[in-house]
JSON list of C-alpha atoms in Angstrom, two decimals:
[
{"chain": "A", "resi": 1, "resn": "MET", "atom": "CA", "xyz": [-0.34, -22.24, 6.28]},
{"chain": "A", "resi": 2, "resn": "ARG", "atom": "CA", "xyz": [-4.26, -22.18, 5.82]},
{"chain": "A", "resi": 3, "resn": "ILE", "atom": "CA", "xyz": [-6.80, -23.77, 6.69]},
{"chain": "A", "resi": 4, "resn": "LEU", "atom": "CA", "xyz": [-10.25, -24.69, 4.89]},
{"chain": "A", "resi": 5, "resn": "SER", "atom": "CA", "xyz": [-13.95, -26.16, 6.23]},
{"chain": "A", "resi": 6, "resn": "SER", "atom": "CA", "xyz": [-14.47, -29.98, 6.23]},
{"chain": "A", "resi": 7, "resn": "GLU", "atom": "CA", "xyz": [-17.08, -28.68, 4.37]},
{"chain": "A", "resi": 8, "resn": "LEU", "atom": "CA", "xyz": [-15.10, -26.10, 1.13]},
{"chain": "A", "resi": 9, "resn": "THR", "atom": "CA", "xyz": [-12.78, -29.09, 1.17]},
{"chain": "A", "resi": 10, "resn": "ALA", "atom": "CA", "xyz": [-15.28, -30.87, 0.43]},
{"chain": "A", "resi": 11, "resn": "HIS", "atom": "CA", "xyz": [-16.66, -28.51, -2.00]},
{"chain": "A", "resi": 12, "resn": "LEU", "atom": "CA", "xyz": [-13.25, -28.33, -3.98]},
{"chain": "A", "resi": 13, "resn": "ALA", "atom": "CA", "xyz": [-12.85, -32.12, -4.32]},
{"chain": "A", "resi": 14, "resn": "SER", "atom": "CA", "xyz": [-15.90, -32.68, -5.98]},
{"chain": "A", "resi": 15, "resn": "GLY", "atom": "CA", "xyz": [-14.71, -31.52, -8.93]},
{"chain": "A", "resi": 16, "resn": "ALA", "atom": "CA", "xyz": [-16.96, -29.23, -9.98]},
{"chain": "A", "resi": 17, "resn": "THR", "atom": "CA", "xyz": [-16.79, -25.97, -8.49]},
{"chain": "A", "resi": 18, "resn": "HIS", "atom": "CA", "xyz": [-19.03, -22.35, -7.37]},
{"chain": "A", "resi": 19, "resn": "LEU", "atom": "CA", "xyz": [-16.05, -19.87, -6.62]},
{"chain": "A", "resi": 20, "resn": "CYS", "atom": "CA", "xyz": [-15.25, -16.78, -7.45]},
{"chain": "A", "resi": 21, "resn": "THR", "atom": "CA", "xyz": [-12.73, -13.71, -5.88]},
{"chain": "A", "resi": 22, "resn": "ALA", "atom": "CA", "xyz": [-13.49, -11.03, -3.45]},
{"chain": "A", "resi": 23, "resn": "TRP", "atom": "CA", "xyz": [-11.39, -8.68, -3.47]},
{"chain": "A", "resi": 24, "resn": "ALA", "atom": "CA", "xyz": [-11.44, -5.69, -0.10]},
{"chain": "A", "resi": 25, "resn": "ILE", "atom": "CA", "xyz": [-10.66, -3.02, -0.25]},
{"chain": "A", "resi": 26, "resn": "THR", "atom": "CA", "xyz": [-9.93, -0.64, 2.97]},
{"chain": "A", "resi": 27, "resn": "ARG", "atom": "CA", "xyz": [-8.59, 2.55, 2.47]},
{"chain": "A", "resi": 28, "resn": "GLY", "atom": "CA", "xyz": [-6.86, 4.55, 5.48]},
{"chain": "A", "resi": 29, "resn": "ASP", "atom": "CA", "xyz": [-9.89, 7.06, 5.67]},
{"chain": "A", "resi": 30, "resn": "GLY", "atom": "CA", "xyz": [-11.70, 3.95, 6.45]},
{"chain": "A", "resi": 31, "resn": "VAL", "atom": "CA", "xyz": [-13.85, 3.54, 3.90]},
{"chain": "A", "resi": 32, "resn": "MET", "atom": "CA", "xyz": [-14.30, -0.67, 3.21]},
{"chain": "A", "resi": 33, "resn": "LEU", "atom": "CA", "xyz": [-14.91, -1.81, -1.05]},
{"chain": "A", "resi": 34, "resn": "GLY", "atom": "CA", "xyz": [-15.86, -4.55, -1.73]},
{"chain": "A", "resi": 35, "resn": "PHE", "atom": "CA", "xyz": [-15.75, -5.86, -5.51]},
{"chain": "A", "resi": 36, "resn": "THR", "atom": "CA", "xyz": [-16.31, -10.32, -6.79]},
{"chain": "A", "resi": 37, "resn": "ASP", "atom": "CA", "xyz": [-15.19, -11.70, -10.15]},
{"chain": "A", "resi": 38, "resn": "HIS", "atom": "CA", "xyz": [-19.04, -13.34, -9.77]},
{"chain": "A", "resi": 39, "resn": "ASP", "atom": "CA", "xyz": [-21.90, -12.35, -12.22]},
{"chain": "A", "resi": 40, "resn": "ASN", "atom": "CA", "xyz": [-23.93, -11.15, -8.46]},
{"chain": "A", "resi": 41, "resn": "ALA", "atom": "CA", "xyz": [-22.59, -8.78, -5.60]},
{"chain": "A", "resi": 42, "resn": "LEU", "atom": "CA", "xyz": [-21.75, -10.78, -1.89]},
{"chain": "A", "resi": 43, "resn": "VAL", "atom": "CA", "xyz": [-22.45, -10.48, 1.76]},
{"chain": "A", "resi": 44, "resn": "PHE", "atom": "CA", "xyz": [-19.44, -11.27, 4.06]},
{"chain": "A", "resi": 45, "resn": "GLU", "atom": "CA", "xyz": [-17.12, -9.78, 7.20]},
{"chain": "A", "resi": 46, "resn": "GLY", "atom": "CA", "xyz": [-20.72, -6.87, 7.25]},
{"chain": "A", "resi": 47, "resn": "ILE", "atom": "CA", "xyz": [-18.39, -6.05, 3.50]},
{"chain": "A", "resi": 48, "resn": "ARG", "atom": "CA", "xyz": [-21.18, -6.14, 0.53]},
{"chain": "A", "resi": 49, "resn": "PHE", "atom": "CA", "xyz": [-18.76, -7.27, -2.58]},
{"chain": "A", "resi": 50, "resn": "GLU", "atom": "CA", "xyz": [-20.12, -5.08, -6.10]},
{"chain": "A", "resi": 51, "resn": "ALA", "atom": "CA", "xyz": [-19.92, -7.32, -8.61]},
{"chain": "A", "resi": 52, "resn": "VAL", "atom": "CA", "xyz": [-18.04, -6.07, -11.66]},
{"chain": "A", "resi": 53, "resn": "GLY", "atom": "CA", "xyz": [-16.56, -7.31, -14.34]},
{"chain": "A", "resi": 54, "resn": "GLY", "atom": "CA", "xyz": [-13.08, -6.73, -15.78]},
{"chain": "A", "resi": 55, "resn": "PHE", "atom": "CA", "xyz": [-10.66, -7.90, -12.58]},
{"chain": "A", "resi": 56, "resn": "THR", "atom": "CA", "xyz": [-8.01, -9.63, -13.02]},
{"chain": "A", "resi": 57, "resn": "SER", "atom": "CA", "xyz": [-5.48, -10.98, -11.15]},
{"chain": "A", "resi": 58, "resn": "SER", "atom": "CA", "xyz": [-1.94, -11.84, -11.20]},
{"chain": "A", "resi": 59, "resn": "ALA", "atom": "CA", "xyz": [-0.77, -14.97, -10.15]},
{"chain": "A", "resi": 60, "resn": "MET", "atom": "CA", "xyz": [0.34, -14.50, -7.11]},
{"chain": "A", "resi": 61, "resn": "ASP", "atom": "CA", "xyz": [3.76, -15.17, -5.83]},
{"chain": "A", "resi": 62, "resn": "VAL", "atom": "CA", "xyz": [4.50, -16.53, -2.58]},
{"chain": "A", "resi": 63, "resn": "SER", "atom": "CA", "xyz": [7.32, -17.14, -0.43]},
{"chain": "A", "resi": 64, "resn": "GLY", "atom": "CA", "xyz": [8.26, -19.42, 2.50]},
{"chain": "A", "resi": 65, "resn": "ASP", "atom": "CA", "xyz": [10.55, -16.84, 3.21]},
{"chain": "A", "resi": 66, "resn": "LEU", "atom": "CA", "xyz": [10.38, -12.90, 4.44]},
{"chain": "A", "resi": 67, "resn": "SER", "atom": "CA", "xyz": [10.56, -12.13, 1.55]},
{"chain": "A", "resi": 68, "resn": "ALA", "atom": "CA", "xyz": [7.85, -9.16, -0.48]},
{"chain": "A", "resi": 69, "resn": "ASP", "atom": "CA", "xyz": [4.85, -11.29, -2.41]},
{"chain": "A", "resi": 70, "resn": "ASN", "atom": "CA", "xyz": [3.17, -9.43, -4.46]},
{"chain": "A", "resi": 71, "resn": "VAL", "atom": "CA", "xyz": [0.33, -9.43, -7.26]},
{"chain": "A", "resi": 72, "resn": "ASP", "atom": "CA", "xyz": [-0.62, -7.62, -9.47]},
{"chain": "A", "resi": 73, "resn": "VAL", "atom": "CA", "xyz": [-4.87, -6.83, -9.52]},
{"chain": "A", "resi": 74, "resn": "ALA", "atom": "CA", "xyz": [-5.98, -4.96, -13.19]},
{"chain": "A", "resi": 75, "resn": "GLY", "atom": "CA", "xyz": [-9.79, -4.00, -13.38]},
{"chain": "A", "resi": 76, "resn": "VAL", "atom": "CA", "xyz": [-11.49, -1.55, -15.10]},
{"chain": "A", "resi": 77, "resn": "LEU", "atom": "CA", "xyz": [-13.06, 2.07, -13.71]},
{"chain": "A", "resi": 78, "resn": "THR", "atom": "CA", "xyz": [-16.71, 0.73, -13.92]},
{"chain": "A", "resi": 79, "resn": "SER", "atom": "CA", "xyz": [-17.72, 1.20, -10.70]},
{"chain": "A", "resi": 80, "resn": "ALA", "atom": "CA", "xyz": [-18.82, 3.96, -8.64]},
{"chain": "A", "resi": 81, "resn": "GLY", "atom": "CA", "xyz": [-16.33, 3.03, -5.67]},
{"chain": "A", "resi": 82, "resn": "LEU", "atom": "CA", "xyz": [-13.34, 3.56, -8.32]},
{"chain": "A", "resi": 83, "resn": "ASP", "atom": "CA", "xyz": [-13.08, 6.82, -8.89]},
{"chain": "A", "resi": 84, "resn": "GLU", "atom": "CA", "xyz": [-10.05, 7.42, -10.46]},
{"chain": "A", "resi": 85, "resn": "ALA", "atom": "CA", "xyz": [-10.06, 11.05, -8.84]},
{"chain": "A", "resi": 86, "resn": "ASP", "atom": "CA", "xyz": [-9.83, 9.30, -5.66]},
{"chain": "A", "resi": 87, "resn": "ILE", "atom": "CA", "xyz": [-6.81, 7.53, -7.79]},
{"chain": "A", "resi": 88, "resn": "GLU", "atom": "CA", "xyz": [-5.26, 9.99, -8.38]},
{"chain": "A", "resi": 89, "resn": "THR", "atom": "CA", "xyz": [-5.69, 11.85, -5.29]},
{"chain": "A", "resi": 90, "resn": "GLY", "atom": "CA", "xyz": [-3.54, 9.24, -3.97]},
{"chain": "A", "resi": 91, "resn": "LEU", "atom": "CA", "xyz": [-6.81, 7.41, -1.43]},
{"chain": "A", "resi": 92, "resn": "PHE", "atom": "CA", "xyz": [-5.95, 3.64, -1.93]},
{"chain": "A", "resi": 93, "resn": "ASP", "atom": "CA", "xyz": [-2.29, 4.70, -2.24]},
{"chain": "A", "resi": 94, "resn": "GLY", "atom": "CA", "xyz": [-1.27, 1.85, 0.83]},
{"chain": "A", "resi": 95, "resn": "ALA", "atom": "CA", "xyz": [-5.33, 0.87, 1.19]},
{"chain": "A", "resi": 96, "resn": "ARG", "atom": "CA", "xyz": [-4.85, -2.53, 3.00]},
{"chain": "A", "resi": 97, "resn": "VAL", "atom": "CA", "xyz": [-6.57, -6.13, 0.43]},
{"chain": "A", "resi": 98, "resn": "ASP", "atom": "CA", "xyz": [-8.31, -8.79, 1.27]},
{"chain": "A", "resi": 99, "resn": "ILE", "atom": "CA", "xyz": [-8.57, -11.88, -1.55]},
{"chain": "A", "resi": 100, "resn": "TRP", "atom": "CA", "xyz": [-10.54, -13.64, -0.84]},
{"chain": "A", "resi": 101, "resn": "TRP", "atom": "CA", "xyz": [-12.20, -17.55, -2.56]},
{"chain": "A", "resi": 102, "resn": "VAL", "atom": "CA", "xyz": [-15.24, -16.94, -2.12]},
{"chain": "A", "resi": 103, "resn": "LYS", "atom": "CA", "xyz": [-18.44, -20.60, -2.79]},
{"chain": "A", "resi": 104, "resn": "TRP", "atom": "CA", "xyz": [-20.51, -17.63, -4.02]},
{"chain": "A", "resi": 105, "resn": "ASP", "atom": "CA", "xyz": [-23.81, -19.62, -4.14]},
{"chain": "A", "resi": 106, "resn": "ALA", "atom": "CA", "xyz": [-22.68, -20.35, 0.59]},
{"chain": "A", "resi": 107, "resn": "PRO", "atom": "CA", "xyz": [-20.42, -17.22, 0.82]},
{"chain": "A", "resi": 108, "resn": "GLY", "atom": "CA", "xyz": [-19.71, -18.55, 4.21]},
{"chain": "A", "resi": 109, "resn": "GLU", "atom": "CA", "xyz": [-17.34, -20.88, 2.90]},
{"chain": "A", "resi": 110, "resn": "ARG", "atom": "CA", "xyz": [-14.63, -19.36, 2.10]},
{"chain": "A", "resi": 111, "resn": "VAL", "atom": "CA", "xyz": [-10.39, -19.39, 2.41]},
{"chain": "A", "resi": 112, "resn": "LEU", "atom": "CA", "xyz": [-8.07, -15.91, 2.64]},
{"chain": "A", "resi": 113, "resn": "LEU", "atom": "CA", "xyz": [-6.00, -16.58, 0.23]},
{"chain": "A", "resi": 114, "resn": "ARG", "atom": "CA", "xyz": [-3.69, -13.18, 0.99]},
{"chain": "A", "resi": 115, "resn": "SER", "atom": "CA", "xyz": [-3.71, -9.52, 2.47]},
{"chain": "A", "resi": 116, "resn": "GLY", "atom": "CA", "xyz": [-1.36, -6.66, 2.00]},
{"chain": "A", "resi": 117, "resn": "ARG", "atom": "CA", "xyz": [-1.42, -3.23, 0.71]},
{"chain": "A", "resi": 118, "resn": "ILE", "atom": "CA", "xyz": [-1.69, -1.20, -2.29]},
{"chain": "A", "resi": 119, "resn": "GLY", "atom": "CA", "xyz": [1.48, -0.10, -4.10]},
{"chain": "A", "resi": 120, "resn": "GLU", "atom": "CA", "xyz": [2.01, 1.55, -7.44]},
{"chain": "A", "resi": 121, "resn": "ILE", "atom": "CA", "xyz": [-1.00, 1.83, -9.41]},
{"chain": "A", "resi": 122, "resn": "THR", "atom": "CA", "xyz": [-0.15, 2.36, -12.47]},
{"chain": "A", "resi": 123, "resn": "ARG", "atom": "CA", "xyz": [-3.01, 3.73, -15.61]},
{"chain": "A", "resi": 124, "resn": "THR", "atom": "CA", "xyz": [-4.02, 2.25, -18.50]},
{"chain": "A", "resi": 125, "resn": "GLU", "atom": "CA", "xyz": [-5.82, 2.91, -21.54]},
{"chain": "A", "resi": 126, "resn": "THR", "atom": "CA", "xyz": [-8.87, 1.33, -20.13]},
{"chain": "A", "resi": 127, "resn": "GLY", "atom": "CA", "xyz": [-8.48, 0.68, -16.56]},
{"chain": "A", "resi": 128, "resn": "PHE", "atom": "CA", "xyz": [-5.86, 1.12, -14.04]},
{"chain": "A", "resi": 129, "resn": "VAL", "atom": "CA", "xyz": [-3.81, -2.00, -12.71]},
{"chain": "A", "resi": 130, "resn": "ALA", "atom": "CA", "xyz": [-2.45, -2.15, -8.48]},
{"chain": "A", "resi": 131, "resn": "GLU", "atom": "CA", "xyz": [0.52, -4.36, -7.30]},
{"chain": "A", "resi": 132, "resn": "VAL", "atom": "CA", "xyz": [-0.29, -5.48, -3.89]},
{"chain": "A", "resi": 133, "resn": "ARG", "atom": "CA", "xyz": [2.18, -6.08, -2.14]},
{"chain": "A", "resi": 134, "resn": "GLY", "atom": "CA", "xyz": [1.93, -8.34, 1.13]},
{"chain": "A", "resi": 135, "resn": "LEU", "atom": "CA", "xyz": [2.17, -8.07, 4.38]},
{"chain": "A", "resi": 136, "resn": "SER", "atom": "CA", "xyz": [5.90, -8.74, 4.95]},
{"chain": "A", "resi": 137, "resn": "ASP", "atom": "CA", "xyz": [6.38, -5.97, 2.40]},
{"chain": "A", "resi": 138, "resn": "ALA", "atom": "CA", "xyz": [6.68, -3.44, 5.45]},
{"chain": "A", "resi": 139, "resn": "LEU", "atom": "CA", "xyz": [10.19, -5.46, 6.64]},
{"chain": "A", "resi": 140, "resn": "SER", "atom": "CA", "xyz": [11.76, -4.41, 4.46]},
{"chain": "A", "resi": 141, "resn": "GLN", "atom": "CA", "xyz": [10.48, -0.30, 4.57]},
{"chain": "A", "resi": 142, "resn": "ARG", "atom": "CA", "xyz": [12.42, 1.97, 6.08]},
{"chain": "A", "resi": 143, "resn": "GLN", "atom": "CA", "xyz": [10.89, 3.14, 9.30]},
{"chain": "A", "resi": 144, "resn": "GLY", "atom": "CA", "xyz": [11.92, 5.13, 11.96]},
{"chain": "A", "resi": 145, "resn": "ARG", "atom": "CA", "xyz": [14.85, 6.91, 12.15]},
{"chain": "A", "resi": 146, "resn": "ALA", "atom": "CA", "xyz": [17.83, 5.55, 12.26]},
{"chain": "A", "resi": 147, "resn": "ILE", "atom": "CA", "xyz": [20.75, 5.98, 14.82]},
{"chain": "A", "resi": 148, "resn": "GLN", "atom": "CA", "xyz": [23.95, 6.74, 14.13]},
{"chain": "A", "resi": 149, "resn": "ALA", "atom": "CA", "xyz": [27.31, 8.47, 16.11]},
{"chain": "A", "resi": 150, "resn": "HIS", "atom": "CA", "xyz": [26.26, 11.47, 13.54]},
{"chain": "A", "resi": 151, "resn": "CYS", "atom": "CA", "xyz": [23.84, 13.19, 13.36]},
{"chain": "A", "resi": 152, "resn": "ASP", "atom": "CA", "xyz": [21.45, 12.71, 10.00]},
{"chain": "A", "resi": 153, "resn": "ALA", "atom": "CA", "xyz": [19.03, 15.66, 11.70]},
{"chain": "A", "resi": 154, "resn": "ASP", "atom": "CA", "xyz": [19.28, 19.15, 8.51]},
{"chain": "A", "resi": 155, "resn": "LEU", "atom": "CA", "xyz": [20.56, 21.86, 10.61]},
{"chain": "A", "resi": 156, "resn": "GLY", "atom": "CA", "xyz": [18.28, 23.89, 12.33]},
{"chain": "A", "resi": 157, "resn": "ASP", "atom": "CA", "xyz": [14.98, 21.65, 11.13]},
{"chain": "A", "resi": 158, "resn": "GLU", "atom": "CA", "xyz": [11.82, 21.02, 13.29]},
{"chain": "A", "resi": 159, "resn": "ARG", "atom": "CA", "xyz": [13.59, 17.18, 14.39]},
{"chain": "A", "resi": 160, "resn": "CYS", "atom": "CA", "xyz": [17.16, 19.08, 14.71]},
{"chain": "A", "resi": 161, "resn": "GLY", "atom": "CA", "xyz": [15.32, 21.41, 17.47]},
{"chain": "A", "resi": 162, "resn": "VAL", "atom": "CA", "xyz": [18.48, 23.83, 17.14]},
{"chain": "A", "resi": 163, "resn": "ASP", "atom": "CA", "xyz": [17.51, 27.26, 16.74]},
{"chain": "A", "resi": 164, "resn": "LEU", "atom": "CA", "xyz": [20.21, 28.84, 13.95]},
{"chain": "A", "resi": 165, "resn": "ALA", "atom": "CA", "xyz": [18.05, 32.11, 14.99]},
{"chain": "A", "resi": 166, "resn": "ALA", "atom": "CA", "xyz": [19.23, 32.22, 18.27]},
{"chain": "A", "resi": 167, "resn": "ALA", "atom": "CA", "xyz": [22.31, 34.95, 19.71]},
{"chain": "A", "resi": 168, "resn": "GLU", "atom": "CA", "xyz": [24.89, 32.04, 19.61]},
{"chain": "A", "resi": 169, "resn": "PHE", "atom": "CA", "xyz": [24.30, 30.90, 16.21]},
{"chain": "A", "resi": 170, "resn": "ALA", "atom": "CA", "xyz": [23.98, 33.98, 14.28]},
{"chain": "A", "resi": 171, "resn": "ALA", "atom": "CA", "xyz": [25.89, 36.83, 13.91]},
{"chain": "A", "resi": 172, "resn": "THR", "atom": "CA", "xyz": [26.42, 39.79, 11.23]},
{"chain": "A", "resi": 173, "resn": "ALA", "atom": "CA", "xyz": [29.69, 40.46, 9.72]},
{"chain": "A", "resi": 174, "resn": "ARG", "atom": "CA", "xyz": [31.57, 42.10, 7.37]},
{"chain": "A", "resi": 175, "resn": "VAL", "atom": "CA", "xyz": [34.33, 39.87, 4.00]},
{"chain": "A", "resi": 176, "resn": "THR", "atom": "CA", "xyz": [36.72, 40.86, 4.08]},
{"chain": "A", "resi": 177, "resn": "ALA", "atom": "CA", "xyz": [39.35, 38.85, 2.47]},
{"chain": "A", "resi": 178, "resn": "LEU", "atom": "CA", "xyz": [38.52, 35.83, -0.42]},
{"chain": "A", "resi": 179, "resn": "ARG", "atom": "CA", "xyz": [41.95, 33.34, 0.97]},
{"chain": "A", "resi": 180, "resn": "ARG", "atom": "CA", "xyz": [40.69, 30.46, -1.88]},
{"chain": "A", "resi": 181, "resn": "PRO", "atom": "CA", "xyz": [37.24, 29.95, -3.38]},
{"chain": "A", "resi": 182, "resn": "ALA", "atom": "CA", "xyz": [34.89, 29.06, -0.51]},
{"chain": "A", "resi": 183, "resn": "VAL", "atom": "CA", "xyz": [37.41, 30.16, 2.56]},
{"chain": "A", "resi": 184, "resn": "TRP", "atom": "CA", "xyz": [36.97, 33.77, 3.43]},
{"chain": "A", "resi": 185, "resn": "GLN", "atom": "CA", "xyz": [38.22, 35.67, 6.31]},
{"chain": "A", "resi": 186, "resn": "VAL", "atom": "CA", "xyz": [35.58, 37.76, 7.56]},
{"chain": "A", "resi": 187, "resn": "ALA", "atom": "CA", "xyz": [35.15, 40.41, 10.68]},
{"chain": "A", "resi": 188, "resn": "GLY", "atom": "CA", "xyz": [33.12, 40.80, 13.19]},
{"chain": "A", "resi": 189, "resn": "LEU", "atom": "CA", "xyz": [33.22, 37.78, 14.84]},
{"chain": "A", "resi": 190, "resn": "ASP", "atom": "CA", "xyz": [33.90, 37.47, 18.49]}
]
């Protein structure tokens, strides 16, 4: 449930609003970028939200259960902060995104609509479409290792810890006969 300030509630009830959308992106390397669909830049939460045209978002699907809430954000590469090479090298993969409705003439009056993480980014002819996955999406992702009756590591890999070059696991032998496919007779293994 979102709690609106009395000022923002009154503004919404007036019928004539001064609202814009603002997106804050925090990449994994700590770089923070802000964008707004308003004509002028905004500053709040210690972030400068650059005025960029061509940013749109799809309808926000919000559910009451723990299923993932997703929204797509489309934009054109018109900002110095949105470098195509950074997108291609994955600097925006998993970046945190906060989306606000902001009263542009009083940025202190705002409401956080959603927070999420950037999922798949698709390049288009004129820009990009970024999937913003809701925070509950992390609950559906496999985390850590599965504990089961049989080991899920590969024999000899780092997680396994078995050194296959150790004397008890390695030997030189000679194949003396092929009994049938995948069944050999060997000599020299004690």
